[in-house]
Amino acid sequence: MSTLAPHPAPGAVRVGDWDFGDFPYGLEPLALPPAGQARAGAGHRPVAPAPCEPRRICRELRALTGTGAAAAPLGVPPAHSYDQLFWFRWITGHQVTFALWRLMGRVLEELPRPDAVPGPAAMARLECYTLGYCAMLLYSGSCPRDLYQSLIRPAMFLQHRGFSGTWAPDFAQVRGLMRGRPLPWLPDGRAAGVRAAVEVQQAIHDSVAARLVPNGRSLLQQSVTESPVRPSERTAVLYDNFFMTLRGPVPDADVAAQLLRRLRAVGLDLAVNGLYPLGRDDEPEEEGSGLVADCERRLGPVLATAAAHAADLARPTASAA
Ligand code: HEM
């Protein structure tokens, strides 16, 4: 399971120890600005950002993901238990996703008009963050079906029997883009890369859902006949609370720093444990599975590129500068 090697190769990048949560595969709360129906609490005091050195993290991630100099042996232990590992992946993978959605929302907000075709730099960010979301769908959903059914799904069911992705407050910022509508510039030839990434995202979401819940029915769909629950301010709190997300006046520089810290932890986890440490449940060949396999192969470069874009925005936090 471990990639520990006895001696570092010459020129190898020395990647620091695990520094996220209170122990390897531990969790941290995420602080985000209000979004969708999620409001900031009255009198909320922003959480002090955890240490973040953007450039160092990018260098380490390039080494960890094989897109830069090799990484020296890692001092990160395998997870204490698979429950711990996959719980970390479910919560942290979602937190990374929320931060990516926020940064995508920022790119869209910065367009001079909603129908303006984004310039090349904005387009590159949208494509890269969408692919980052694809990577997180795979990462969050990398557990075996049994573990999803015995640990993760029951926890969401206990939070609310109709728990649903439609409640994700930050998704409001990107729903038009992710559903392939109604952004007027999306059919433009210059948006081909973004359109392809959105298509990959739909294929991966469907593939992960089919693998983990073969009958394909979400908790919301199962509960809808007995207690239909539409997204509201209350469901936003239930959702945020499950994924340890706080709302307050958080600047995007701090969102980017929190994203980088999580990407580093994800990079360490993947380098030590691989994407499917307990194997991948078999699934029949389906349309789009080529897109999924391709994303699995490109996971490392996608994470390193997303980190590089986020690092342009992140400000080093005081204790790390
Ligand atoms: C891996 C992490 C996952 C993420 C980040 C995620 C995210 C989302 C989001 C954002 C939506 C809302 C789409 C919209 O409003 O247009 C959604 C809807 C949905 N998701 Fe997922 N999803 C994940 C895993 C799953 C799994 C494992 C299933 C298996 C059942 C699933 C089934 C569904 C279904 C059926 C919907 C439609 C709405 C509903 O019935 O709740 N998703 N998901």
Coordinates of C-alpha atoms and ligand atoms in Angstrom, one line a residue:
M1 CA 0.0 0.0 0.0
S2 CA 2.9 2.4 0.8
T3 CA 5.2 4.0 -1.7
L4 CA 8.0 4.3 0.9
A5 CA 11.5 3.8 -0.7
P6 CA 14.7 3.5 1.2
H7 CA 16.7 6.4 -0.3
P8 CA 15.6 9.6 -2.1
A9 CA 16.6 9.8 -5.8
P10 CA 19.0 12.7 -6.6
G11 CA 17.1 15.9 -7.1
A12 CA 14.0 14.5 -5.6
V13 CA 11.6 17.0 -3.9
R14 CA 11.3 16.4 -0.2
V15 CA 7.5 16.4 0.5
G16 CA 6.7 17.4 4.1
D17 CA 4.6 15.3 6.5
W18 CA 0.8 15.2 6.7
D19 CA -0.4 18.6 8.0
F20 CA -4.1 18.5 7.6
G21 CA -6.6 17.8 10.5
D22 CA -5.1 16.6 13.8
F23 CA -3.9 13.3 12.4
P24 CA -3.5 11.6 9.0
Y25 CA -6.8 11.4 7.3
G26 CA -8.4 13.7 9.9
L27 CA -10.9 16.4 8.9
E28 CA -11.0 20.2 9.0
P29 CA -13.9 22.5 8.8
L30 CA -14.2 24.6 5.6
A31 CA -15.2 28.3 5.7
L32 CA -16.9 29.6 2.6
P33 CA -18.8 32.8 1.7
P34 CA -22.6 32.6 1.5
A35 CA -23.9 30.8 -1.6
G36 CA -27.3 29.6 -2.9
Q37 CA -29.6 29.4 0.1
A38 CA -26.8 29.2 2.6
R39 CA -26.5 32.5 4.5
A40 CA -23.7 33.7 6.8
G41 CA -24.8 33.5 10.5
A42 CA -25.4 36.9 12.2
G43 CA -22.3 38.0 14.0
H44 CA -20.2 35.3 12.5
R45 CA -16.5 35.6 13.1
P46 CA -14.4 34.1 10.3
V47 CA -12.3 31.1 11.2
A48 CA -8.6 31.9 11.2
P49 CA -7.2 30.3 8.1
A50 CA -4.9 27.3 8.6
P51 CA -1.3 27.7 7.4
C52 CA -0.8 27.6 3.6
E53 CA 2.3 28.2 1.4
P54 CA 0.8 28.1 -2.1
R55 CA 4.1 27.8 -4.1
R56 CA 5.5 25.0 -1.8
I57 CA 2.2 23.1 -2.1
C58 CA 2.3 23.4 -5.9
R59 CA 5.8 22.1 -6.0
E60 CA 5.0 19.2 -3.7
L61 CA 1.8 18.3 -5.7
R62 CA 3.8 18.2 -8.9
A63 CA 6.2 15.8 -7.3
L64 CA 3.4 13.7 -5.8
T65 CA 1.5 13.5 -9.0
G66 CA 4.4 12.7 -11.3
T67 CA 4.2 16.0 -13.1
G68 CA 7.4 17.5 -11.7
A69 CA 10.6 16.3 -10.1
A70 CA 10.2 13.0 -8.3
A71 CA 9.1 13.0 -4.7
A72 CA 11.5 11.7 -2.0
P73 CA 10.1 8.9 0.2
L74 CA 6.9 10.1 2.0
G75 CA 6.6 10.2 5.7
V76 CA 2.8 9.6 5.6
P77 CA 1.4 6.4 7.1
P78 CA -1.4 4.4 5.4
A79 CA -4.8 5.0 6.9
H80 CA -5.5 3.5 10.3
S81 CA -8.7 2.0 9.0
Y82 CA -10.6 2.0 5.7
D83 CA -13.6 3.6 7.3
Q84 CA -11.4 6.5 8.3
L85 CA -9.8 6.7 4.9
F86 CA -13.0 6.7 2.9
W87 CA -14.8 9.0 5.3
F88 CA -12.0 11.4 4.9
R89 CA -12.3 11.1 1.1
W90 CA -16.1 11.5 1.2
I91 CA -16.0 14.7 3.3
T92 CA -12.8 16.3 2.0
G93 CA -13.5 15.4 -1.6
H94 CA -16.8 17.2 -1.3
Q95 CA -15.1 20.2 0.4
V96 CA -12.6 20.4 -2.4
T97 CA -15.6 20.4 -4.8
F98 CA -17.3 23.2 -3.0
A99 CA -14.2 25.3 -3.2
L100 CA -13.8 24.6 -6.9
W101 CA -17.4 25.6 -7.5
R102 CA -16.8 28.8 -5.7
L103 CA -13.8 29.6 -7.8
M104 CA -15.7 28.8 -10.9
G105 CA -18.5 31.1 -9.7
R106 CA -15.9 33.8 -9.3
V107 CA -14.8 33.4 -13.0
L108 CA -18.4 33.6 -14.1
E109 CA -19.1 36.6 -12.0
E110 CA -16.1 38.4 -13.4
L111 CA -17.4 38.2 -17.0
P112 CA -18.4 41.7 -18.2
R113 CA -21.8 40.4 -19.3
P114 CA -23.4 37.0 -18.9
D115 CA -23.4 36.5 -22.6
A116 CA -19.7 37.5 -23.1
V117 CA -17.5 34.6 -24.2
P118 CA -14.8 34.2 -21.5
G119 CA -11.3 35.0 -22.6
P120 CA -8.6 32.3 -22.9
A121 CA -7.5 32.6 -19.3
A122 CA -11.0 32.4 -17.8
M123 CA -11.8 29.5 -20.2
A124 CA -8.7 27.6 -19.0
R125 CA -9.8 28.1 -15.4
L126 CA -13.3 26.9 -16.0
E127 CA -12.0 23.8 -17.8
C128 CA -9.4 23.0 -15.2
Y129 CA -11.8 23.5 -12.2
T130 CA -14.5 21.4 -13.9
L131 CA -11.9 18.6 -14.5
G132 CA -10.9 19.0 -10.8
Y133 CA -14.6 18.5 -9.9
C134 CA -14.5 15.3 -12.1
A135 CA -11.4 14.1 -10.2
M136 CA -13.2 14.7 -6.9
L137 CA -16.3 12.7 -8.0
L138 CA -13.9 9.8 -8.6
Y139 CA -12.0 10.4 -5.3
S140 CA -15.0 10.8 -3.1
G141 CA -16.6 7.8 -4.8
S142 CA -13.6 5.6 -4.7
C143 CA -14.8 3.4 -1.8
P144 CA -16.2 -0.1 -2.4
R145 CA -20.0 -0.3 -2.7
D146 CA -20.3 -2.3 0.6
L147 CA -18.5 0.4 2.5
Y148 CA -20.7 3.1 0.9
Q149 CA -23.8 1.2 1.8
S150 CA -22.8 0.5 5.3
L151 CA -21.0 3.7 6.4
I152 CA -21.5 6.7 4.1
R153 CA -25.1 6.3 2.9
P154 CA -26.5 5.6 6.4
A155 CA -24.8 8.6 7.8
M156 CA -26.4 10.9 5.2
F157 CA -29.7 9.1 5.8
L158 CA -29.5 9.9 9.5
Q159 CA -28.8 13.5 8.8
H160 CA -31.9 13.6 6.6
R161 CA -33.7 10.7 4.9
G162 CA -34.0 12.8 1.7
F163 CA -30.4 14.0 1.7
S164 CA -29.5 15.2 -1.8
G165 CA -26.8 16.8 -4.0
T166 CA -29.4 19.3 -5.1
W167 CA -29.1 20.8 -1.6
A168 CA -25.4 21.8 -2.2
P169 CA -25.4 25.6 -1.8
D170 CA -22.3 26.3 -3.8
F171 CA -23.7 24.3 -6.8
A172 CA -26.1 27.2 -7.4
Q173 CA -23.2 29.1 -8.9
V174 CA -22.4 26.5 -11.5
R175 CA -25.7 24.7 -12.1
G176 CA -26.2 26.4 -15.5
L177 CA -22.7 25.4 -16.6
M178 CA -22.8 21.8 -15.3
R179 CA -26.2 21.1 -16.7
G180 CA -24.9 22.4 -20.1
R181 CA -27.4 25.3 -20.1
P182 CA -28.4 28.1 -20.1
L183 CA -25.0 29.9 -20.6
P184 CA -25.2 31.7 -23.9
W185 CA -21.5 31.3 -24.7
L186 CA -21.3 27.6 -24.2
P187 CA -22.0 26.6 -27.8
D188 CA -19.2 28.9 -29.0
G189 CA -16.2 27.1 -30.6
R190 CA -13.8 28.6 -28.1
A191 CA -15.7 26.8 -25.3
A192 CA -15.1 23.3 -26.7
G193 CA -12.7 22.4 -23.9
V194 CA -15.2 23.5 -21.2
R195 CA -18.0 21.7 -23.0
A196 CA -15.9 18.5 -23.1
A197 CA -15.1 18.8 -19.4
V198 CA -18.8 19.3 -18.5
E199 CA -19.6 16.1 -20.5
V200 CA -16.9 14.2 -18.6
Q201 CA -18.4 15.4 -15.3
Q202 CA -21.9 14.1 -16.3
A203 CA -20.4 10.8 -17.3
I204 CA -18.4 10.4 -14.1
H205 CA -21.3 11.4 -11.8
D206 CA -23.5 8.8 -13.5
S207 CA -20.8 6.2 -13.4
V208 CA -20.0 6.7 -9.7
A209 CA -23.7 6.7 -8.9
A210 CA -24.2 3.5 -10.8
R211 CA -21.3 1.8 -9.1
L212 CA -22.2 2.7 -5.6
V213 CA -26.0 2.6 -5.9
P214 CA -26.7 0.0 -8.6
N215 CA -30.5 0.7 -8.6
G216 CA -29.5 4.4 -9.2
R217 CA -32.1 5.9 -6.8
S218 CA -30.8 8.6 -4.6
L219 CA -32.0 9.1 -1.0
L220 CA -34.1 12.0 -2.2
Q221 CA -35.8 9.9 -4.9
Q222 CA -36.4 7.1 -2.3
S223 CA -38.0 9.5 0.2
V224 CA -39.8 11.8 -2.3
T225 CA -43.1 10.0 -2.1
E226 CA -43.3 10.2 1.7
S227 CA -41.7 13.6 2.4
P228 CA -40.7 15.7 -0.6
V229 CA -38.1 18.2 0.5
R230 CA -37.1 21.0 -1.8
P231 CA -33.9 22.9 -1.3
S232 CA -34.3 25.7 1.2
E233 CA -32.2 27.7 3.8
R234 CA -32.8 24.8 6.2
T235 CA -31.6 22.0 3.8
A236 CA -28.6 24.2 3.1
V237 CA -27.7 24.2 6.8
L238 CA -28.3 20.4 7.0
Y239 CA -26.0 19.9 4.0
D240 CA -23.3 22.3 5.2
N241 CA -23.4 20.8 8.6
F242 CA -22.8 17.3 7.3
F243 CA -19.8 18.4 5.2
M244 CA -18.4 20.6 8.1
T245 CA -18.8 23.8 6.1
L246 CA -19.2 27.2 7.8
R247 CA -20.5 30.3 6.2
G248 CA -19.1 33.8 6.7
P249 CA -17.4 36.8 5.0
V250 CA -14.6 34.6 3.5
P251 CA -12.5 36.2 0.7
D252 CA -11.7 34.1 -2.3
A253 CA -8.0 34.2 -1.4
D254 CA -8.8 32.2 1.7
V255 CA -11.1 29.9 -0.3
A256 CA -8.1 29.2 -2.6
A257 CA -5.7 28.6 0.4
Q258 CA -8.2 26.1 1.9
L259 CA -8.5 24.4 -1.4
L260 CA -4.7 24.1 -1.7
R261 CA -4.3 22.6 1.7
R262 CA -6.9 20.0 0.8
L263 CA -5.4 19.3 -2.6
R264 CA -2.1 18.6 -0.8
A265 CA -3.8 16.2 1.6
V266 CA -5.5 14.4 -1.3
G267 CA -2.2 14.2 -3.2
L268 CA -0.5 12.6 -0.2
D269 CA -3.4 10.2 0.2
L270 CA -3.3 9.1 -3.4
A271 CA 0.5 8.8 -3.5
V272 CA 0.3 6.5 -0.4
N273 CA -2.9 4.6 -1.0
G274 CA -3.8 4.8 -4.7
L275 CA -7.2 5.7 -6.0
Y276 CA -8.8 2.3 -5.4
P277 CA -7.0 0.7 -2.4
L278 CA -9.7 -1.9 -2.0
G279 CA -10.2 -2.4 -5.7
R280 CA -13.0 -1.2 -7.9
D281 CA -16.4 -2.9 -8.0
D282 CA -16.9 -4.4 -11.4
E283 CA -19.4 -2.7 -13.6
P284 CA -20.7 -3.5 -17.0
E285 CA -19.2 -1.5 -19.9
E286 CA -21.3 1.6 -20.5
E287 CA -21.3 4.5 -22.7
G288 CA -18.9 7.1 -21.4
S289 CA -16.7 4.7 -19.5
G290 CA -13.8 5.7 -21.8
L291 CA -14.2 9.3 -20.4
V292 CA -14.1 7.9 -16.8
A293 CA -11.0 5.8 -17.4
D294 CA -9.3 8.7 -19.1
C295 CA -10.0 11.0 -16.1
E296 CA -8.7 8.3 -13.7
R297 CA -5.5 8.2 -15.7
R298 CA -5.2 12.0 -15.7
L299 CA -6.0 12.5 -12.0
G300 CA -2.6 13.6 -10.9
P301 CA -2.0 16.3 -13.6
V302 CA -5.5 17.6 -13.1
L303 CA -5.0 18.1 -9.4
A304 CA -1.6 19.8 -10.0
T305 CA -3.1 22.1 -12.6
A306 CA -6.0 23.0 -10.4
A307 CA -3.6 23.8 -7.6
A308 CA -1.5 26.0 -9.9
H309 CA -4.6 28.1 -10.8
A310 CA -5.7 28.3 -7.2
A311 CA -2.2 29.4 -6.1
D312 CA -2.5 32.6 -8.3
L313 CA -5.4 33.6 -6.1
A314 CA -4.3 32.3 -2.7
R315 CA -2.5 34.5 -0.2
P316 CA 0.0 32.7 2.0
T317 CA -1.4 32.7 5.5
A318 CA 0.6 34.4 8.2
S319 CA 1.9 31.5 10.1
A320 CA 3.2 29.9 6.9
A321 CA 4.6 32.9 5.1
Ligands
HEM1 C1 -19.3 11.4 -5.4 C2 -19.8 12.5 -4.9 C3 -21.1 13.1 -5.5 C4 -21.3 14.4 -5.7 C5 -20.3 15.5 -5.5 C6 -22.6 14.6 -6.2 C7 -23.2 15.8 -6.6 C8 -24.5 16.0 -7.0 C9 -25.1 17.3 -7.3 C10 -24.4 18.6 -7.2 C11 -26.3 17.1 -7.7 C12 -27.3 18.2 -8.1 C13 -27.5 18.3 -9.5 C14 -28.5 19.4 -9.9 O1 -29.1 20.1 -9.0 O2 -28.7 19.6 -11.1 C15 -26.5 15.7 -7.6 C16 -27.7 15.0 -8.0 C17 -27.9 13.7 -7.9 N1 -27.0 12.7 -7.5 FE1 -25.1 13.0 -7.0 N2 -23.2 13.4 -6.3 C18 -22.4 12.4 -5.9 C19 -22.6 11.1 -5.7 C20 -23.8 10.5 -6.0 C21 -24.1 9.1 -5.8 C22 -23.1 8.1 -5.1 C23 -25.3 8.9 -6.2 C24 -26.1 7.6 -6.1 C25 -27.4 7.5 -6.0 C26 -25.9 10.1 -6.7 C27 -27.1 10.3 -7.3 C28 -27.6 11.5 -7.6 C29 -29.0 11.7 -8.2 C30 -30.0 10.6 -8.4 C31 -29.2 13.1 -8.3 C32 -30.5 13.8 -8.8 C33 -31.1 14.5 -7.6 C34 -31.5 13.5 -6.5 O3 -32.3 12.6 -6.7 O4 -30.9 13.7 -5.3 N3 -24.9 11.1 -6.6 N4 -25.4 15.0 -7.2

